[in-house]
XYZ file of C-alpha atoms in Angstrom:
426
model
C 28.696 -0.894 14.815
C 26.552 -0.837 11.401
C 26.673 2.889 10.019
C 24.583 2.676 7.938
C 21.799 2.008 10.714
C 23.084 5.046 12.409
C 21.963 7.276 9.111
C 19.078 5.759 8.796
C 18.148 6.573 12.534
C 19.463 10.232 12.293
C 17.010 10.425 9.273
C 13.780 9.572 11.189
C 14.646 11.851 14.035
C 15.190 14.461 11.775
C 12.284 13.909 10.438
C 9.746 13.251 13.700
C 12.188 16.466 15.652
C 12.297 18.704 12.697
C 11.070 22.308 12.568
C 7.398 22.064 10.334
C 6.339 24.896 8.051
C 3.467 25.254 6.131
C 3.100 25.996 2.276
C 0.440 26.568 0.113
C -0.439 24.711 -3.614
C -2.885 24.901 -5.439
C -5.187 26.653 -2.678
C -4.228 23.956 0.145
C -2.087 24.181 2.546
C 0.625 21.152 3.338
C 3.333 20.587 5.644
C 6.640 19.813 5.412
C 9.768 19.928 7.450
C 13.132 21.999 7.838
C 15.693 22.219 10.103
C 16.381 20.715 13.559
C 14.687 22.616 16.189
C 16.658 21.759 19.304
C 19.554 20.382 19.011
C 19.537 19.220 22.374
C 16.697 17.048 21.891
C 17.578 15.744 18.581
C 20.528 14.188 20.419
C 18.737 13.091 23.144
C 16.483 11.387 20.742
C 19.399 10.404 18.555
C 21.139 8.542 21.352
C 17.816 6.748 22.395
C 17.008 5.148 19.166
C 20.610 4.119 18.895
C 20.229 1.904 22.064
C 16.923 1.143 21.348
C 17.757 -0.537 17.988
C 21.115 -1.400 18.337
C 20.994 -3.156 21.608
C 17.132 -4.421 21.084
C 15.713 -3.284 24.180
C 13.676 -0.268 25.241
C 15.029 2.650 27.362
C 13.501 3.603 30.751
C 10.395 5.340 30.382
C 9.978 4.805 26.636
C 6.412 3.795 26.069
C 5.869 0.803 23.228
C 3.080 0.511 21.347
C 3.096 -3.363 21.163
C 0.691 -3.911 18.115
C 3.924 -2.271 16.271
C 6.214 -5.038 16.952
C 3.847 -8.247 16.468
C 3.427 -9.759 13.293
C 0.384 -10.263 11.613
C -0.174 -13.680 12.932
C 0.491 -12.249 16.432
C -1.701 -9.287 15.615
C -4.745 -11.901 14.904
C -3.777 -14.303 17.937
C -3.969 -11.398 20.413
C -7.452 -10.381 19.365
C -8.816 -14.186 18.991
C -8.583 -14.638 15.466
C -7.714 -17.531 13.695
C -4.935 -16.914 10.764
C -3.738 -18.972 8.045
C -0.966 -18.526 6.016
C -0.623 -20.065 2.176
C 1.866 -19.841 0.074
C 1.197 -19.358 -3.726
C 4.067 -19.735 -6.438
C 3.268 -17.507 -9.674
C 3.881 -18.629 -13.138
C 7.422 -16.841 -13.082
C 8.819 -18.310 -10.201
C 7.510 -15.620 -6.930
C 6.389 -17.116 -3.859
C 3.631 -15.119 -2.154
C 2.372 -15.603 1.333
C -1.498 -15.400 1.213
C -3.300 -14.701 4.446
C -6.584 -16.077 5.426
C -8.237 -14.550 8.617
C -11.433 -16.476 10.081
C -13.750 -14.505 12.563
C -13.731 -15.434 16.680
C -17.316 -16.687 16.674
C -19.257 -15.466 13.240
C -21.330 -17.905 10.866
C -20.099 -18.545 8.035
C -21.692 -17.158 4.930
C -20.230 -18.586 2.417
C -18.899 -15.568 0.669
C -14.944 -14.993 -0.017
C -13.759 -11.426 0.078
C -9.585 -10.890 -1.166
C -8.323 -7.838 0.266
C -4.953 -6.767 -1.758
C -2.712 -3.974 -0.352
C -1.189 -0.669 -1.659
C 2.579 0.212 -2.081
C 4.758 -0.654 0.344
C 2.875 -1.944 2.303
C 1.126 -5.655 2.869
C -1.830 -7.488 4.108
C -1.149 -6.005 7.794
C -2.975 -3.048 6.343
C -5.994 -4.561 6.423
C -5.903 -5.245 10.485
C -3.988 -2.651 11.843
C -6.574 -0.709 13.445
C -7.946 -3.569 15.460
C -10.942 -5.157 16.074
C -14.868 -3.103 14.858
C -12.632 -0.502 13.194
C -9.971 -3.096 10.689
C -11.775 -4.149 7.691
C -10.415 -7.278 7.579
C -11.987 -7.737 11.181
C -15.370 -6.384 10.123
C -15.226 -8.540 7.255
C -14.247 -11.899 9.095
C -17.107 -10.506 12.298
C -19.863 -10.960 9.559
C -19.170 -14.331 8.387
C -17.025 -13.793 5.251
C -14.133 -15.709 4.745
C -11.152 -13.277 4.154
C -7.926 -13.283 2.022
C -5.100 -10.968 2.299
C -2.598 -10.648 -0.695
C 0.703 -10.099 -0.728
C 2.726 -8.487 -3.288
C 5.926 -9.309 -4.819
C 8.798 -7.696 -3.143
C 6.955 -6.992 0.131
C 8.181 -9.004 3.392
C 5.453 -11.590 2.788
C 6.561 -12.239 -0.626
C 10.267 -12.166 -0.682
C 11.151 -15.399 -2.251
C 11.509 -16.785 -5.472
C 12.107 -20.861 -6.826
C 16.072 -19.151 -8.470
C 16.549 -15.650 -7.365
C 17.919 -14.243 -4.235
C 16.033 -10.760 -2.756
C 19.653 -9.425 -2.419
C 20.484 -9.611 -5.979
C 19.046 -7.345 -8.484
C 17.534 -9.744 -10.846
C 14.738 -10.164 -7.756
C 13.676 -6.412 -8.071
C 13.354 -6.396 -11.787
C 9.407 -5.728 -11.801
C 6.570 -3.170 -12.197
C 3.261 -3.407 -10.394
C 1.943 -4.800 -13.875
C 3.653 -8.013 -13.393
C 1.772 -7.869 -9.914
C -1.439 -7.818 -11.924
C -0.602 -9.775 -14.685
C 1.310 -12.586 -12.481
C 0.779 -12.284 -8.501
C -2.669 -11.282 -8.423
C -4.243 -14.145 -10.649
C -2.083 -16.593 -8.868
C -3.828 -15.651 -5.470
C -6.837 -15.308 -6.887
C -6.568 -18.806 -7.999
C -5.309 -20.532 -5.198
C -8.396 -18.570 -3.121
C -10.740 -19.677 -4.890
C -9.359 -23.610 -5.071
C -9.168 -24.028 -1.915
C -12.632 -22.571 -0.866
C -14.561 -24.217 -3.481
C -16.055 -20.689 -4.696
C -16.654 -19.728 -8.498
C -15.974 -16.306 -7.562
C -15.069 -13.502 -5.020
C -15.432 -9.848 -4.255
C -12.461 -8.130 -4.650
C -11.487 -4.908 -2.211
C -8.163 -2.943 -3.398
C -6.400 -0.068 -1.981
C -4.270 2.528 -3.811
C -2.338 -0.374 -5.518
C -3.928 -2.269 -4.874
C -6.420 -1.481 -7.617
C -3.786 -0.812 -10.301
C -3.145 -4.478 -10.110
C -7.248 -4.645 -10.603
C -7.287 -2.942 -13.617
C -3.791 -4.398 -15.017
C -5.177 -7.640 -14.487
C -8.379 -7.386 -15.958
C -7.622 -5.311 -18.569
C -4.516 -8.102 -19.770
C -6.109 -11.006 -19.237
C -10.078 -10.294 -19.194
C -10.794 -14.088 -18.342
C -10.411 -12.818 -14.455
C -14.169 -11.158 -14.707
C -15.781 -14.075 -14.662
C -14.094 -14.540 -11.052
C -15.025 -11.886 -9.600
C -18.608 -10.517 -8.541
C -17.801 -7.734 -7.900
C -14.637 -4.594 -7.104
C -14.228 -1.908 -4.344
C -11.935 0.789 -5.363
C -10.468 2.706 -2.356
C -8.539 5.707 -3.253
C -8.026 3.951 -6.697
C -4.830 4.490 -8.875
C -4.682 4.739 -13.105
C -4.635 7.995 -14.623
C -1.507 10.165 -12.408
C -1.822 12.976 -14.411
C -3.437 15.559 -12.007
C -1.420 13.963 -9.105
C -1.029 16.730 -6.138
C 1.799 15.270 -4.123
C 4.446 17.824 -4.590
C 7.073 15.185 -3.571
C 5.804 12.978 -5.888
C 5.763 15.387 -8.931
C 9.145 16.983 -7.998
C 10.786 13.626 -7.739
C 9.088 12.033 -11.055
C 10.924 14.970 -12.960
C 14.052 12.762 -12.020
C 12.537 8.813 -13.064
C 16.564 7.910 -13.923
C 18.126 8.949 -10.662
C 14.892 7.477 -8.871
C 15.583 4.214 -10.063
C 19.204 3.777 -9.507
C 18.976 4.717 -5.923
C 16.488 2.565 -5.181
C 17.783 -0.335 -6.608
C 20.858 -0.074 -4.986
C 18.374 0.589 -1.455
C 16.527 -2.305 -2.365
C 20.348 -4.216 -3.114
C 21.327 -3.531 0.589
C 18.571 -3.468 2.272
C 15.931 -5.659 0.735
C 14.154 -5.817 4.090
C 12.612 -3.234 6.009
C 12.187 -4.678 9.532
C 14.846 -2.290 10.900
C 13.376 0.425 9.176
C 9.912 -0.174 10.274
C 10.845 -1.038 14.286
C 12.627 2.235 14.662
C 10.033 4.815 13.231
C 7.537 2.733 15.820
C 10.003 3.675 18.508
C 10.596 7.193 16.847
C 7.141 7.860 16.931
C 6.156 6.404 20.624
C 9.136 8.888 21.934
C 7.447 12.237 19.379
C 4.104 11.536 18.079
C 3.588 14.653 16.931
C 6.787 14.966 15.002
C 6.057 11.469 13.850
C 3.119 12.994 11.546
C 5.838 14.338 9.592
C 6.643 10.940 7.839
C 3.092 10.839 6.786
C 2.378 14.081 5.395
C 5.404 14.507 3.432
C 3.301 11.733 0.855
C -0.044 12.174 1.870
C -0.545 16.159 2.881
C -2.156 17.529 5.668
C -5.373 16.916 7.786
C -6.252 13.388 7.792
C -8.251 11.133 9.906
C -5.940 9.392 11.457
C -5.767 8.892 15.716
C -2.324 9.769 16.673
C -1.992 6.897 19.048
C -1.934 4.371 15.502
C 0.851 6.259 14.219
C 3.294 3.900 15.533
C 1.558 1.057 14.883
C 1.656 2.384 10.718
C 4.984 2.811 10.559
C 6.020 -0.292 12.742
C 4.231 -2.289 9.699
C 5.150 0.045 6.996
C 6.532 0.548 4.690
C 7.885 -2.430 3.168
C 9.433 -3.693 0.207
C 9.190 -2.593 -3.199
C 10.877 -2.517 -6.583
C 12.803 0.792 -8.186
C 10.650 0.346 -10.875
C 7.307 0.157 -9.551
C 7.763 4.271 -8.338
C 9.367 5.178 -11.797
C 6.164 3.140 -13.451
C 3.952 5.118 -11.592
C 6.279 8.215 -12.039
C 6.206 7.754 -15.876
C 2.228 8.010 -15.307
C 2.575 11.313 -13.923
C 4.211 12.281 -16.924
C 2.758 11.192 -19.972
C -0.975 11.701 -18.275
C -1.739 8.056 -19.967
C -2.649 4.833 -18.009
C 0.152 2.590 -19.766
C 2.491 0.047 -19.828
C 6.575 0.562 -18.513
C 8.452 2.676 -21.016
C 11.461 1.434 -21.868
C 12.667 3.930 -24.497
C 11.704 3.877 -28.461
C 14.654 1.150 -28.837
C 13.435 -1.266 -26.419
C 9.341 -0.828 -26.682
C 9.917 -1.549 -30.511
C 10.721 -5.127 -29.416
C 8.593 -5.534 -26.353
C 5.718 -3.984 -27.959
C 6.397 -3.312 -31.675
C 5.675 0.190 -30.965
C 7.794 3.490 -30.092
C 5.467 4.084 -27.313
C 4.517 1.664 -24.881
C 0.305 0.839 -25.263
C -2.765 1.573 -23.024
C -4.210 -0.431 -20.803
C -7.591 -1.588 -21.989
C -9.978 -0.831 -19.460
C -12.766 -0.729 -21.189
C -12.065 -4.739 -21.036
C -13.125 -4.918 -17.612
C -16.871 -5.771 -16.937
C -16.651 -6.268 -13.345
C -18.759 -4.045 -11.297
C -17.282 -1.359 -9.674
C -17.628 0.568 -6.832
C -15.448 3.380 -5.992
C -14.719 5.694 -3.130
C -12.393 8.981 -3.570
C -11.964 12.046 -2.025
C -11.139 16.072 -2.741
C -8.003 15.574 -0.352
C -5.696 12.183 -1.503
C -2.615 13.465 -2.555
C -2.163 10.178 -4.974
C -5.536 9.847 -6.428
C -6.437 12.808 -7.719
C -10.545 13.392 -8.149
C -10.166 14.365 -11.718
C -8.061 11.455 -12.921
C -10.412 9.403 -10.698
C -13.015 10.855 -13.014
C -11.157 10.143 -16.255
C -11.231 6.507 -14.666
C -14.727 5.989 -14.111
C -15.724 7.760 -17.690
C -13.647 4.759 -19.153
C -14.554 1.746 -16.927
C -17.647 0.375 -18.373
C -19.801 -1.058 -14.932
C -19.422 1.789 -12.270
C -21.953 0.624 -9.782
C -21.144 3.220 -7.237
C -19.047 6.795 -7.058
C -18.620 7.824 -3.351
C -17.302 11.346 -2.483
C -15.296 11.190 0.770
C -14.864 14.787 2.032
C -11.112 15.936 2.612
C -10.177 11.532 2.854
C -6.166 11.578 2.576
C -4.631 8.546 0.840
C -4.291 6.282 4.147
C -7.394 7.483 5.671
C -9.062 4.580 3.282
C -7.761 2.185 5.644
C -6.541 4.018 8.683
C -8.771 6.626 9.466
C -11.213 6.717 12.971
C -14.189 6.602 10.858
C -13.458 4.655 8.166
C -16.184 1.876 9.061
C -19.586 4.351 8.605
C -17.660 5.938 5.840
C -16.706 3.233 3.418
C -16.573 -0.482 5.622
C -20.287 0.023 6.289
C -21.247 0.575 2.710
C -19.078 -2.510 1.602
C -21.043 -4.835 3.571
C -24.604 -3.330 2.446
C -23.358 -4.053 -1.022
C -21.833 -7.120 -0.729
C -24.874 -8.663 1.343
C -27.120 -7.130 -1.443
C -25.352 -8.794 -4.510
């Protein structure tokens, strides 16, 4: 018997069975969780998710949520969809799987829209919520031909031409060499193989840090792109309201040498990700726990997808991607990885590492935000679009939490709607 799989399993049932309590900050009110509140179910539960993962079957009477357990591919074959996967080698050596989803029965129109992902998670983001509610189905229903990154790290993009995921060399990366490296390569290959000048570019959390890393490093990329849509969009940290988040970037040292050695012996999250699914089929409303501990309390979300989230996410990432964005929360600057005054003098010839340029990027840019994200706070948001020099759009999303972007029930008049209008304007 693997252990180690049993503490992982007591952890999520701890989680989806535990006790909640509410808190205030800052004038809001979050959850979070305490102790176990019946021990009796907590075992019950316990001893279900052990057979359930360890023998690979489903008790009687546990109900399965089967978009959880499909792949991507699978996902898009079940609704009629037609789904290509490419893979794309960056200049150091990564080998990213690129997704290209075609619409059942829509004209073409020519246009090319690249969807990249947030933080652990990947281009299943995009589709989760199914058909007239996933962008990436909207998107491929009106004719545009779609493209799903994959970042470095995550379980579509865990190769390399040398290194091995389960060695530590793999991991050694920061969401800038996602923009500087991963992001151009796919953007490349996208646009080779469709024959396009340019595309419109739609990020997510991450998704847009990439954005602005790439453009800001190598400025060349504008003239690819017509034009970016920044959901819930990620630079300045400094106002951040995630009291996880803030508590545990008071401890960037300790962060990253336990998740390197998480990453070290477990560089895949499949097991992970198939037990919270079956967690949160047996206790969906404990199951909300695993959300709000990052992204606070009343989002948008249908209970019913819960499963279907965290059967997809999250997935893999590097130590020092969190203490990157940790070290943003910090120094209230929108920078490159510190390294300490020894090291930065020979990376950068400075003590301190430098600033992204942003004022480098001349790609239009509309952006969507919200008085509720628990990651993207609305004032560093606002430091963001004072410095970005073509802000074409700044859309207020009342009490929007961080996955609402892409998960919430009403995501497609909020945001999806708007995206087309713009795109079919331009």
């Amino acid at each position: 018997m693997d252990y180690s799989k049993l503490v992982i399993i007591f952890a999520v049932l701890y989680s989806v069975s535990g006790k909640e309590y509410e808190y205030q900050q800052s004038g809001r009110t979050f959850r979070s969780w305490s102790d176990i509140s019946n021990g009796v179910s907590s075992l019950a539960s316990f001893i279900w998710g052990v057979e359930y993962i360890l023998n690979g079957k489903e008790t009687n009477g546990a109900v399965m949520a089967q978009d959880a357990y499909l792949t991507i591919t699978e996902l898009a074959k079940k609704y009629g969809y037609n789904m290509e996967e490419h893979k794309v080698m960056t200049e150091d050596g990564y080998i990213l799987t690129v997704h290209r989803l075609q619409g059942r029965n829509a004209t073409r129109n020519g246009k090319v829209v690249f969807l990249m992902h947030g933080i652990i998670e990947s281009s299943d983001s995009w589709i989760l919520q199914g058909p007239n509610k996933a962008l990436g189905y909207i998107l491929a229903d009106n004719g545009y031909d779609v493209w799903m990154g994959n970042s470095r790290g995550n379980k579509h993009a865990m190769y390399h031409k040398e290194l091995d995921a389960k060695n530590s060399d793999f991991w050694e990366f920061t969401w800038e060499e996602i923009g500087l490296y991963d992001v151009p390569a796919m953007i490349d290959h996208v646009l080779n193989m469709t024959g396009n000048e340019k595309l419109y570019f739609i990020g997510h959390s991450q998704g847009t840090t990439s954005f602005f890393v790439m453009n800001s490093m190598k400025p060349e990329y504008n003239d690819k792109i017509n034009m970016m849509f920044s959901l819930s969009p990620v630079a300045w940290m400094r106002n951040i309201k995630s009291p996880l988040v803030r508590r545990v970037s008071s401890y960037l040292s300790f962060l990253g040498y336990f998740l390197s050695n998480l990453k070290a012996k477990w560089p895949s999250m499949d097991f992970l990700n198939k037990f919270t699914a079956a967690a949160c089929n047996y206790a969906p409303n404990g199951c909300e726990n695993l959300l709000y501990m990052l992204e606070g309390n009343d989002h948008h979300i249908n209970k019913s997808l819960l499963p279907v989230i965290l059967g997809h996410m999250p997935t893999g990432a590097s130590a020092a991607q969190f203490v990157h964005f940790g070290q943003l929360v910090n120094s209230g600057r929108f920078s490159r990885f510190d390294f300490g005054e020894d090291i930065n003098m020979v990376e950068y010839g400075l003590p301190s590492p430098p600033d992204y340029d942003v004022t480098k990027i001349t790609v239009p840019v509309e952006m969507f935000y919200s008085d509720n994200d628990m990651l993207s706070d609305e004032a560093d948001v606002d430091i963001l679009k004072g410095k970005l020099p073509y802000v074409i759009g700044y859309n207020f999303l009342e009490s929007y939490t961080h996955l609402d972007f892409l998960y919430a029930y009403n995501a497609k008049d909020k945001i999806y709607d708007k995206i087309l209008r713009k795109i079919n304007e331009n």
